[in-house]
Coordinates of N, CA and C in Angstrom, one line a residue:
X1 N 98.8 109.0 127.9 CA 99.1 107.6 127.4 C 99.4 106.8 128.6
X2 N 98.5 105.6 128.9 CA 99.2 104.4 129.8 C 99.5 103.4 129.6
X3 N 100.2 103.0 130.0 CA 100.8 100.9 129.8 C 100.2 100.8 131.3
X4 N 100.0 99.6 130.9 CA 99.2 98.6 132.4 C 98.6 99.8 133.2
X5 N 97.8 100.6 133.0 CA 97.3 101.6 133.6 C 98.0 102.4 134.9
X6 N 99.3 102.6 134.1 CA 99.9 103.7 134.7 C 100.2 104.7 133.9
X7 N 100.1 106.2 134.3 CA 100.4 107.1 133.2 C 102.1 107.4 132.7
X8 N 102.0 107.2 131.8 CA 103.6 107.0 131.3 C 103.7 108.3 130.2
X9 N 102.7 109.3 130.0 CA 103.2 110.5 128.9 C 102.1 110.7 129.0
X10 N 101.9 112.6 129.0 CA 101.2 113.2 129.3 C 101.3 114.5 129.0
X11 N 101.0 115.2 127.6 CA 101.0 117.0 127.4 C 99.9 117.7 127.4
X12 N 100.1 118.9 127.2 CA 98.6 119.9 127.5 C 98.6 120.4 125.4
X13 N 99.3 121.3 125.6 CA 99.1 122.3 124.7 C 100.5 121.8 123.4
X14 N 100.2 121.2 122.8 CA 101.2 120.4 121.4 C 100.9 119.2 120.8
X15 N 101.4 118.7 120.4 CA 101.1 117.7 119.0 C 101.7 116.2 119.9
X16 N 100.7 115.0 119.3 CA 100.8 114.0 120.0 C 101.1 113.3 118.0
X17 N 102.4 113.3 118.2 CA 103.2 112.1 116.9 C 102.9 110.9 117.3
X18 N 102.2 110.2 116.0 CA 101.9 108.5 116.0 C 103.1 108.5 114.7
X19 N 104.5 107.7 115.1 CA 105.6 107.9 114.2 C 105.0 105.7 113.5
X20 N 105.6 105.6 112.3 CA 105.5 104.2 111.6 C 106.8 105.0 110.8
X21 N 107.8 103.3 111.2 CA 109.1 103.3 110.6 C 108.9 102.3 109.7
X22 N 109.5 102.5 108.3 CA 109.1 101.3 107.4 C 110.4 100.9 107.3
X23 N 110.6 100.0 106.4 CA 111.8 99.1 106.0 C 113.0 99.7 105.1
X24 N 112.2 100.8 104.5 CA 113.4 101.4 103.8 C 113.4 103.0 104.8
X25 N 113.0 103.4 105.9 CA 113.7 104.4 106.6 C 115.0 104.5 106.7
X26 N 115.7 105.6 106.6 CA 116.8 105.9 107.3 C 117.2 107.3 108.1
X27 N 118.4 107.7 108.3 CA 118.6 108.9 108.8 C 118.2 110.3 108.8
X28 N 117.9 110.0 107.2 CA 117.8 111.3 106.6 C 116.4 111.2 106.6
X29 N 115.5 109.9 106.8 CA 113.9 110.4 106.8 C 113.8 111.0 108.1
X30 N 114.7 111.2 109.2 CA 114.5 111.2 110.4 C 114.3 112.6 110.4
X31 N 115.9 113.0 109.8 CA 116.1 114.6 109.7 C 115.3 115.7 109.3
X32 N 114.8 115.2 108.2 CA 113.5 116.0 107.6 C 112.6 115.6 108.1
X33 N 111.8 114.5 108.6 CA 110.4 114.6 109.4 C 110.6 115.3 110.4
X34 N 111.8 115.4 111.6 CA 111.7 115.5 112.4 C 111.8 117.4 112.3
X35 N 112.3 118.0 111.4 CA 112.9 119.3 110.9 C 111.3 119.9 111.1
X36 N 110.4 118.6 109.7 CA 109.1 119.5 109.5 C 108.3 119.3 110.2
X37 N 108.1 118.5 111.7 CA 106.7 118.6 112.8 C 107.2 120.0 113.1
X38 N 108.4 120.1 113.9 CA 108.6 121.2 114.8 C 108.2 122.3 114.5
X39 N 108.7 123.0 113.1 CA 108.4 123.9 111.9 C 106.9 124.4 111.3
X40 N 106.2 123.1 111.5 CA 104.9 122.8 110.9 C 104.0 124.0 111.6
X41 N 103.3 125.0 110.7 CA 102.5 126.1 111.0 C 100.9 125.8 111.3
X42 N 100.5 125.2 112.4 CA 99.4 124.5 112.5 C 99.0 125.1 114.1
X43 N 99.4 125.8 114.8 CA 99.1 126.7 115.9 C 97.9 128.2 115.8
X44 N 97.2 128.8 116.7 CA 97.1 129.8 115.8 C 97.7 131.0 116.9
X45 N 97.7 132.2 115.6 CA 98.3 133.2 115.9 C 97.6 134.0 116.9
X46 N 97.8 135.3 117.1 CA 96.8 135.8 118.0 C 95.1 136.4 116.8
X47 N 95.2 136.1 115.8 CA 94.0 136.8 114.8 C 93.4 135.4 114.6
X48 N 94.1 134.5 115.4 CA 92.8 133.1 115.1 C 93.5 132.5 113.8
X49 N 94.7 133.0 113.0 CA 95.3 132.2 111.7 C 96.5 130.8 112.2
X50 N 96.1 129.9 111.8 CA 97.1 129.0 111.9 C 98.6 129.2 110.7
X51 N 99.3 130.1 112.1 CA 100.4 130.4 111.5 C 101.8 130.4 112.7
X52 N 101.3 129.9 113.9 CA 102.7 128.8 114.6 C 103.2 127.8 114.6
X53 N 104.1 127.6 115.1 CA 104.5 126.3 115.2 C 104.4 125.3 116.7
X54 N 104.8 124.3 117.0 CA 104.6 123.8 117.9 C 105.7 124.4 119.2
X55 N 106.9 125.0 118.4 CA 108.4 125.9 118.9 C 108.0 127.0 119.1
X56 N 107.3 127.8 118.5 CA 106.6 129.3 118.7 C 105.7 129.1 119.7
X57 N 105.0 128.1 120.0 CA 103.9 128.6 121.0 C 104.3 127.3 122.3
X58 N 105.4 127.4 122.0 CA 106.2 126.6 123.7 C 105.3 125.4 124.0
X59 N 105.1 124.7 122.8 CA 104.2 123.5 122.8 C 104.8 122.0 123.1
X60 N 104.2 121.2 123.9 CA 105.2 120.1 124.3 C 104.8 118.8 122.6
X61 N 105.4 117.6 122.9 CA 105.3 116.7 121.8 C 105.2 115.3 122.7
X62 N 103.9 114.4 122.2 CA 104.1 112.8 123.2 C 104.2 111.8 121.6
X63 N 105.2 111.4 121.4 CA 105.8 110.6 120.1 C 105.4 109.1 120.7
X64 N 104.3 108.5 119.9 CA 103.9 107.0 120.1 C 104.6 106.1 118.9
X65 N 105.0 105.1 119.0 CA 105.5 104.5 117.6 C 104.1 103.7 117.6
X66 N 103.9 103.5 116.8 CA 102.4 103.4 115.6 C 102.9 102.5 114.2
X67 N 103.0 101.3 114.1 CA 103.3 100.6 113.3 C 102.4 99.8 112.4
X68 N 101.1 100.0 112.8 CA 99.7 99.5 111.9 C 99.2 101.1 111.2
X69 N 99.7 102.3 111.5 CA 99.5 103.3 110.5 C 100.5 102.8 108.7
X70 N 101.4 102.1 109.0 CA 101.4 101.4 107.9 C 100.5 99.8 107.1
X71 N 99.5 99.7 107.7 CA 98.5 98.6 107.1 C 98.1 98.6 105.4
X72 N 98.5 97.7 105.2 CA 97.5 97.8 103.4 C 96.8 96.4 103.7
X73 N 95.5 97.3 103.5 CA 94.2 96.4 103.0 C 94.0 96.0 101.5
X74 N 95.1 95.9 100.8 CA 94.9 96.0 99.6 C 93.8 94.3 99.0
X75 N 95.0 93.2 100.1 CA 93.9 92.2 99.8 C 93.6 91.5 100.7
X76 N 92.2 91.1 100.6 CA 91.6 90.4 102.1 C 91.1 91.0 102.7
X77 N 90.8 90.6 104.2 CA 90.6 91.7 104.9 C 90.8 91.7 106.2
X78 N 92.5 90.5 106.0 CA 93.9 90.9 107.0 C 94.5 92.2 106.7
X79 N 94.8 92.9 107.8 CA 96.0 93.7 107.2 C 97.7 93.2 107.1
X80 N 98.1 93.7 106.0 CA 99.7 93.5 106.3 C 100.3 94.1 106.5
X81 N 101.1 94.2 107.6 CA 102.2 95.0 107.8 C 103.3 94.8 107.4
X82 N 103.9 94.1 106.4 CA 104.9 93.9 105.7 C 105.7 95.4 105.3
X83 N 105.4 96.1 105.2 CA 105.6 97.6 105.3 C 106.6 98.4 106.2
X84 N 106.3 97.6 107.3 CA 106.9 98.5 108.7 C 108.0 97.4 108.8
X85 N 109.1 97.9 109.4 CA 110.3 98.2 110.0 C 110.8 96.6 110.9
X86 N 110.9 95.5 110.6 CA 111.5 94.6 111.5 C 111.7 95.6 113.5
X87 N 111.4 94.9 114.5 CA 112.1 95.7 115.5 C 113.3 96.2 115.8
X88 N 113.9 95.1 115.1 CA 115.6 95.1 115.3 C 116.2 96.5 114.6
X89 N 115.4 96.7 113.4 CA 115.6 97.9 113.0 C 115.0 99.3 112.7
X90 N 113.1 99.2 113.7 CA 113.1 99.9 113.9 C 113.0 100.4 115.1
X91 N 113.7 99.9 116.1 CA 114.1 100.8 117.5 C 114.9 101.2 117.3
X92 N 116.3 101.1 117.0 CA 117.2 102.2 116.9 C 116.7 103.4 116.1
X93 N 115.9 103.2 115.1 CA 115.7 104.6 114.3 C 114.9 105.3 115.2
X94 N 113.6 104.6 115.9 CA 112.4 105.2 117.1 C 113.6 106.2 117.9
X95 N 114.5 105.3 118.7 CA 115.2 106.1 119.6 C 116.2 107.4 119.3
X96 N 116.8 107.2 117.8 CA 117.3 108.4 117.2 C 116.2 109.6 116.8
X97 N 115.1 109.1 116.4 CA 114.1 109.8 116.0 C 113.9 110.4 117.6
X98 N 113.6 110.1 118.4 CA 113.5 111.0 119.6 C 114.4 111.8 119.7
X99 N 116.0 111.2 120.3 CA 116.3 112.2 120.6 C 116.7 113.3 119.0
X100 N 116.4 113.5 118.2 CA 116.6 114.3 117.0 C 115.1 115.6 117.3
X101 N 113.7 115.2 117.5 CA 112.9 115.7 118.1 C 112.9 116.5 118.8
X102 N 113.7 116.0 120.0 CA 113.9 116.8 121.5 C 115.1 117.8 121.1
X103 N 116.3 117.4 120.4 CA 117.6 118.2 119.9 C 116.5 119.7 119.2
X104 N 115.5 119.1 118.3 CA 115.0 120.3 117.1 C 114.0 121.0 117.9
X105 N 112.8 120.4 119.0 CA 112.2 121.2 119.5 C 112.5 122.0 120.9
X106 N 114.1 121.3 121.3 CA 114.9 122.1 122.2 C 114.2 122.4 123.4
X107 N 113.9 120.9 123.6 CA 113.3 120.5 125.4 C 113.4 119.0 124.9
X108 N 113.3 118.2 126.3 CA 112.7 117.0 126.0 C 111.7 117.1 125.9
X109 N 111.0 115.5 125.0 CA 109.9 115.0 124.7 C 109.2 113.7 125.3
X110 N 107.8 113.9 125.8 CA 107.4 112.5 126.4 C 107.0 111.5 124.8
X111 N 107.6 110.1 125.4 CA 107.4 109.4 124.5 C 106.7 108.2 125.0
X112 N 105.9 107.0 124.5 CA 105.6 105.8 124.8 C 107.0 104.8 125.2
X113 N 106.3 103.9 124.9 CA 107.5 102.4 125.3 C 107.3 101.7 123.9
X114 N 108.1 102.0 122.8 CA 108.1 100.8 121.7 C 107.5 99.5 121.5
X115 N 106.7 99.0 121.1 CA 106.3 98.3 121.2 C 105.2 97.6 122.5
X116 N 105.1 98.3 123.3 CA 104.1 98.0 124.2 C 102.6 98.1 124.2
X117 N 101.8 97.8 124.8 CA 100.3 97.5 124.9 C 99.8 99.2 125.6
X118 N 100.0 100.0 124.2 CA 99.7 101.5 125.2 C 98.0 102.0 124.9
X119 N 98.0 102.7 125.9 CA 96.0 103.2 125.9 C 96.7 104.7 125.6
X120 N 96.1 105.3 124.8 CA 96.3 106.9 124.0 C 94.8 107.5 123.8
X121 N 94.9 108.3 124.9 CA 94.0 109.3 124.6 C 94.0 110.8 124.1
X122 N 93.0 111.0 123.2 CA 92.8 112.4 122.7 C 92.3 113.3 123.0
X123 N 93.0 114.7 123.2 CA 91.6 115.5 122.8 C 91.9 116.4 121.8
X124 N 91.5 116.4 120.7 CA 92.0 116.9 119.1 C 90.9 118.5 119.7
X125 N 92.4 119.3 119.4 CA 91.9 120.7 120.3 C 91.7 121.9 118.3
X126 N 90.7 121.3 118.0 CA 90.9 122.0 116.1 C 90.7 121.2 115.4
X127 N 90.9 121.2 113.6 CA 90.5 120.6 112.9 C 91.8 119.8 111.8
X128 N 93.1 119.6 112.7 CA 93.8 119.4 112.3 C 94.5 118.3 112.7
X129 N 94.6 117.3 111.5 CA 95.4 116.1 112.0 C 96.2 116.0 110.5
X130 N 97.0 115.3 110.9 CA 97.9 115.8 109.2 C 98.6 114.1 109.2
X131 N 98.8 114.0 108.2 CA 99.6 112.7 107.7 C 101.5 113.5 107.4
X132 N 102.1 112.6 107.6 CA 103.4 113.4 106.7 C 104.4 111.9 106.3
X133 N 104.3 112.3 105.2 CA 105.4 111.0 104.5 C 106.5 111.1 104.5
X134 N 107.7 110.4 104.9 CA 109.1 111.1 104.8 C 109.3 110.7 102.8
X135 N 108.3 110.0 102.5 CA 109.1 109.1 101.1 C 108.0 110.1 100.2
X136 N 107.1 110.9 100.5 CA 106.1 111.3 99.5 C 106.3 112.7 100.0
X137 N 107.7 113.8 99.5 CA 107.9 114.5 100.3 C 107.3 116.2 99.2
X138 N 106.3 116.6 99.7 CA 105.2 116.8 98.7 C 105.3 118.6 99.1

């Protein structure tokens, strides 16, 4: 990931979180999102089964905040973000959400800059990209 084309976050082998804080977040969406990436069995084992976690296989995390992953196109064909989080209140939850991440996956984590103009590249290593809702807890 770069701002103004310097590299500011950078992993090999783990999960790149695009996190969207909405308006009714709180603590406790933190607790449990952040409980179920780390936890989440989406690695694979040594038989080729996706049955690690990002913690079992000493996997790093780059957490982007991503605030147009809440868009509804419901009408038009502006999006609204009406959805997401004011800044004022969603940086403090971004920055608790980190360090809660780093506390559960027990290293630090590279993260973006809030709100900034970031370039994020992939390379999706498998066939897994997952959504996870803290409010649609399924």
């Amino acid at each position: 990931m770069t701002i103004e084309g310097q590299v500011r976050g950078a992993i090999r082998l783990g999960l790149l979180v695009l996190l969207a804080i909405e308006g009714t977040d709180a603590q406790e969406d933190i607790e449990w999102l952040s409980g179920k990436i780390v936890r989440l069995r989406i690695f694979n084992d040594e038989d080729g089964v996706m049955n690690r976690s990002v913690q079992e296989v000493h996997g790093e995390v780059l957490l982007i905040s991503q605030f147009t992953l809440l868009a509804s196109t419901k009408k038009g064909n502006r999006p609204s973000y009406s959805r997401a989080a004011p800044p004022e209140d969603a940086i403090p939850l971004y920055e608790a959400f980190t360090r809660r991440l780093s506390a559960d996956l027990g290293r630090p984590i590279q993260t973006g800059a809030f709100g900034a103009d970031m370039k994020v590249s992939l390379v999706n290593d498998g066939p897994v990209t997952i959504i996870i809702d803290s409010k649609n807890r399924e």
